[in-house]
Short mmCIF file of C-alpha atoms and ligand atoms in Angstrom, two decimals:
data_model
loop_
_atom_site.label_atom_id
_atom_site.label_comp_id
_atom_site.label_asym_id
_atom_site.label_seq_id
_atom_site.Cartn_x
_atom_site.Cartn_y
_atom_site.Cartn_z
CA UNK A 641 -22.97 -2.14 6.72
CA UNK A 642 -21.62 -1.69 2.91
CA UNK A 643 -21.06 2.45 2.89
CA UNK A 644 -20.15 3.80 -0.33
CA UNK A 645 -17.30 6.54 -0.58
CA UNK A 646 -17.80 9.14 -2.99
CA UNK A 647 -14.44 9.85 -4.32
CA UNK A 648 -12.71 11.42 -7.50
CA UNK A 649 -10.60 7.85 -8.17
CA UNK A 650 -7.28 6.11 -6.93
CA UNK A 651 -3.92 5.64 -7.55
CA UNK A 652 -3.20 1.96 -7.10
CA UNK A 653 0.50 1.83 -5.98
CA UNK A 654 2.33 5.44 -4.66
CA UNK A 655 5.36 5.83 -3.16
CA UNK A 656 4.68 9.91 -3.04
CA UNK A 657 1.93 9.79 -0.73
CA UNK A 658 3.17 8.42 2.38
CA UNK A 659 5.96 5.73 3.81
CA UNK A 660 6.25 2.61 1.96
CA UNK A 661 4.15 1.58 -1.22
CA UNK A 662 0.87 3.02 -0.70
CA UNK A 663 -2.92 2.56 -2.43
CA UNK A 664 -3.94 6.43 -2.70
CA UNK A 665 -7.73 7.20 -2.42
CA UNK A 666 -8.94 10.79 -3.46
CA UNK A 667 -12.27 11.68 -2.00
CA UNK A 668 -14.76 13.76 -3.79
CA UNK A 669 -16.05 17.19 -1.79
CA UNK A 670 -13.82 20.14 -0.87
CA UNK A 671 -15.24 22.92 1.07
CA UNK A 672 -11.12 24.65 1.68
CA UNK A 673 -10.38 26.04 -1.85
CA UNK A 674 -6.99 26.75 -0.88
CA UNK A 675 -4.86 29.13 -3.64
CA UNK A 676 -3.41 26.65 -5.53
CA UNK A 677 -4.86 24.09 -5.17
CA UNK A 678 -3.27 20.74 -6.45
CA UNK A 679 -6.77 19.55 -7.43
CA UNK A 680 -9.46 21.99 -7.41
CA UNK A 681 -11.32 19.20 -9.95
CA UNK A 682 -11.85 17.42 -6.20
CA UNK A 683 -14.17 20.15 -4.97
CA UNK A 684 -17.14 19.42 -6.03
CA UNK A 685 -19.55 17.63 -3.97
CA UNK A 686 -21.35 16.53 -6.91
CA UNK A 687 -18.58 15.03 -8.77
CA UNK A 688 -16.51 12.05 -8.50
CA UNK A 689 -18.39 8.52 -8.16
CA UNK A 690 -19.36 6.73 -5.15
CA UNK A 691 -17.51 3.14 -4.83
CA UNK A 692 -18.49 0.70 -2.32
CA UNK A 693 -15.80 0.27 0.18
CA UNK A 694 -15.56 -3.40 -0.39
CA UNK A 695 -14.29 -2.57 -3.92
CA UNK A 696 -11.40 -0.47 -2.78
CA UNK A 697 -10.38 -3.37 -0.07
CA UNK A 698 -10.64 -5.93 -3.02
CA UNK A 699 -8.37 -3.86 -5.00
CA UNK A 700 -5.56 -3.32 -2.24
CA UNK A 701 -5.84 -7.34 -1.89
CA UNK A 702 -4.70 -7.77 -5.34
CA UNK A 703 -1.63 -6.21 -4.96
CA UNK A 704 1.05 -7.98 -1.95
CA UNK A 705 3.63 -5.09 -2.11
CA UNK A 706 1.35 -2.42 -0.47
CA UNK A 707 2.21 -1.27 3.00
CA UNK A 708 -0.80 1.03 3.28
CA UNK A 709 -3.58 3.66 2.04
CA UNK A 710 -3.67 7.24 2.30
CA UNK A 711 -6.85 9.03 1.86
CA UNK A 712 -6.15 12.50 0.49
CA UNK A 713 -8.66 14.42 -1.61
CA UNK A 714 -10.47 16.07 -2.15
CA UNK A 715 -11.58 16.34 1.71
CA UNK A 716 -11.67 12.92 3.18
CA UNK A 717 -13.06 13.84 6.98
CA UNK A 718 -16.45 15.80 4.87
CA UNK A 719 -17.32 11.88 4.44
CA UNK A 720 -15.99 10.85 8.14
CA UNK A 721 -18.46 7.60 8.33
CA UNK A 722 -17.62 5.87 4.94
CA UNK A 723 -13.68 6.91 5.26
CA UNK A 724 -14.15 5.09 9.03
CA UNK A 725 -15.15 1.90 8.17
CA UNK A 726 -12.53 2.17 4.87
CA UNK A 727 -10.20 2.71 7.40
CA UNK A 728 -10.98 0.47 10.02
CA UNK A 729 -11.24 -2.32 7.65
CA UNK A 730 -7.91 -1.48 6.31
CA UNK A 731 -6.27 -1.79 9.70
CA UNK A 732 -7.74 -4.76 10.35
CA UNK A 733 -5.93 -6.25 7.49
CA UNK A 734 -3.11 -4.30 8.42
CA UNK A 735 -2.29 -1.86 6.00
CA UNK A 736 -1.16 1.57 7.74
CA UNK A 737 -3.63 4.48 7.09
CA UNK A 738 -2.66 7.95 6.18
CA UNK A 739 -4.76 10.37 5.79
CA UNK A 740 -4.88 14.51 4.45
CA UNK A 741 -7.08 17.07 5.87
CA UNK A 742 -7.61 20.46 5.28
CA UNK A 743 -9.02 20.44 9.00
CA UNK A 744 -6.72 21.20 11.66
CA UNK A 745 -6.18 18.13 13.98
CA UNK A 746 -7.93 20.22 16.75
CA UNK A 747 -10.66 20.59 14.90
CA UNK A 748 -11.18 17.33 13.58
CA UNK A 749 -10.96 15.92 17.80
CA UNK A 750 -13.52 18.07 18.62
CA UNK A 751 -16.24 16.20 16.33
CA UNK A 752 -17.43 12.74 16.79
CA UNK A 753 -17.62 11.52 13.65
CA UNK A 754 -14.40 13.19 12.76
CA UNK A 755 -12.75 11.65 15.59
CA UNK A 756 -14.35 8.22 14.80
CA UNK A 757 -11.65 8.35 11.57
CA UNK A 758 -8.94 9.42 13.49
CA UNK A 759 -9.14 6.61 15.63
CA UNK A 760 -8.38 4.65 12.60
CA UNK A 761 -5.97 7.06 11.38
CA UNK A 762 -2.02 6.08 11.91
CA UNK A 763 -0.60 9.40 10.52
CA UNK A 764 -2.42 12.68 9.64
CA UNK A 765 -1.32 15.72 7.77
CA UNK A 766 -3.10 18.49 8.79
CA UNK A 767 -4.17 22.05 7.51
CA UNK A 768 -4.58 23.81 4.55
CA UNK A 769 -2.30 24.29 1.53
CA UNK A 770 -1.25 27.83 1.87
CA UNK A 771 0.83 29.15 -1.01
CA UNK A 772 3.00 31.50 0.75
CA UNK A 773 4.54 28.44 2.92
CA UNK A 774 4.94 26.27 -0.05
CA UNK A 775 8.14 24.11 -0.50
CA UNK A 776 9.32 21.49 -2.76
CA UNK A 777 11.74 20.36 0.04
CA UNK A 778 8.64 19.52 2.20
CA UNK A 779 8.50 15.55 3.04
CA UNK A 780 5.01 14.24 2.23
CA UNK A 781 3.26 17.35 2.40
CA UNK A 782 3.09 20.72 0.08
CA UNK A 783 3.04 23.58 2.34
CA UNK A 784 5.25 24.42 6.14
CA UNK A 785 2.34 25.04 7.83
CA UNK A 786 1.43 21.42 7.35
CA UNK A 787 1.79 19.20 9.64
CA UNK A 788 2.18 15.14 9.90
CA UNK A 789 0.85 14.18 13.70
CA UNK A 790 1.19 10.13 14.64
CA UNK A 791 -2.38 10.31 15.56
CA UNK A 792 -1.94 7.39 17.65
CA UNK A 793 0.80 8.28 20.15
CA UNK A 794 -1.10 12.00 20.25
CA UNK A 795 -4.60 10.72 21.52
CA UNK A 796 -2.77 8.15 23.76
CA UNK A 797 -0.69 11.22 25.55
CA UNK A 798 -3.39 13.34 24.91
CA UNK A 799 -1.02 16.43 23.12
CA UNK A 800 -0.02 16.83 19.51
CA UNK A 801 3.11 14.62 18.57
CA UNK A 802 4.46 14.99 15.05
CA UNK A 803 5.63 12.24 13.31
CA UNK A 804 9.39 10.93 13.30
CA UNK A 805 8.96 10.71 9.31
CA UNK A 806 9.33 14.26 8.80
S1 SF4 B 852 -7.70 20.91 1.20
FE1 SF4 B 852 -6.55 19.96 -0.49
S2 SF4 B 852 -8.09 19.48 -2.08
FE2 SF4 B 852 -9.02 20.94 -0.64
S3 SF4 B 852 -8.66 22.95 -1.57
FE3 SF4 B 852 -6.98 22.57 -0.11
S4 SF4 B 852 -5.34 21.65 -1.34
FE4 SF4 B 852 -7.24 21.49 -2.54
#
């Protein structure tokens, strides 16, 4: 299986978008249109360019100083089977995954293919950007309301537990 990820384009090395030095992948497809939106040119479903996954993995493996990839968007869980196997490959070579979502965490666990991704998510940050909770003081995230949940330690004790990052 060679999925293709249809996404508006990358950022090869971030240290903005998550702990360490990270390879940032915006997906393509935003159904949220939050007010003020950092990149409304991400909603369209139409837009962007699919990339097979195995190009994105063969561009991480050029660079040794990356720690991990964070999938933001765009909405990243509207392509939940492609972003899986991105994902799971990535752990498997063990770069720590990150990923945004406009979903709440909730939501996301109560889908299958959404909770596919999650199981090959190490840190998710959760819920829309809402404009009235905004702050530049937040860590990793643009809005209070937000939250970052170690997805791991949450499904394994099987309640919401927010990352020690924060
Ligand atoms: S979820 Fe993100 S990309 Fe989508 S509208 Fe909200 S801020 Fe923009």
């Amino acid at each position: 299986m060679n999925p293709k990820v249809r996404i508006a384009g990358v950022v090869k090395e971030s240290i903005v978008d998550g702990p360490g030095i990270r390879f940032v992948v915006f997906a393509q497809g935003c159904p949220h249109h939050c007010q003020g939106c950092h990149n409304p040119a991400t909603h369209d479903f139409n837009g962007g360019k699919l990339v097979a996954i195995e190009t994105i993995i063969d561009e991480m493996q050029k660079n040794p100083l990356l720690d991990g990839i964070t999938l933001s968007g765009g909405e990243p869980f509207e392509q939940p089977e492609a972003f899986c196997e991105l994902a799971r490959r990535s752990q498997a070579l063990g770069y720590h995954v990150m990923a945004y979502t406009g979903y709440s965490y909730e939501t996301l666990l109560a889908k299958k293919d959404q909770r596919q991704l999650l199981a090959h998510t190490d840190l998710l940050v959760d819920g829309k950007f809402e404009m009235a909770k905004k702050s530049l003081m937040l860590k990793f995230r643009g809005s209070q309301n937000q939250r970052i949940i170690d997805v791991k330690r949450s499904r394994h004790h099987n309640q919401i537990i927010l990352s020690e990052i924060i």
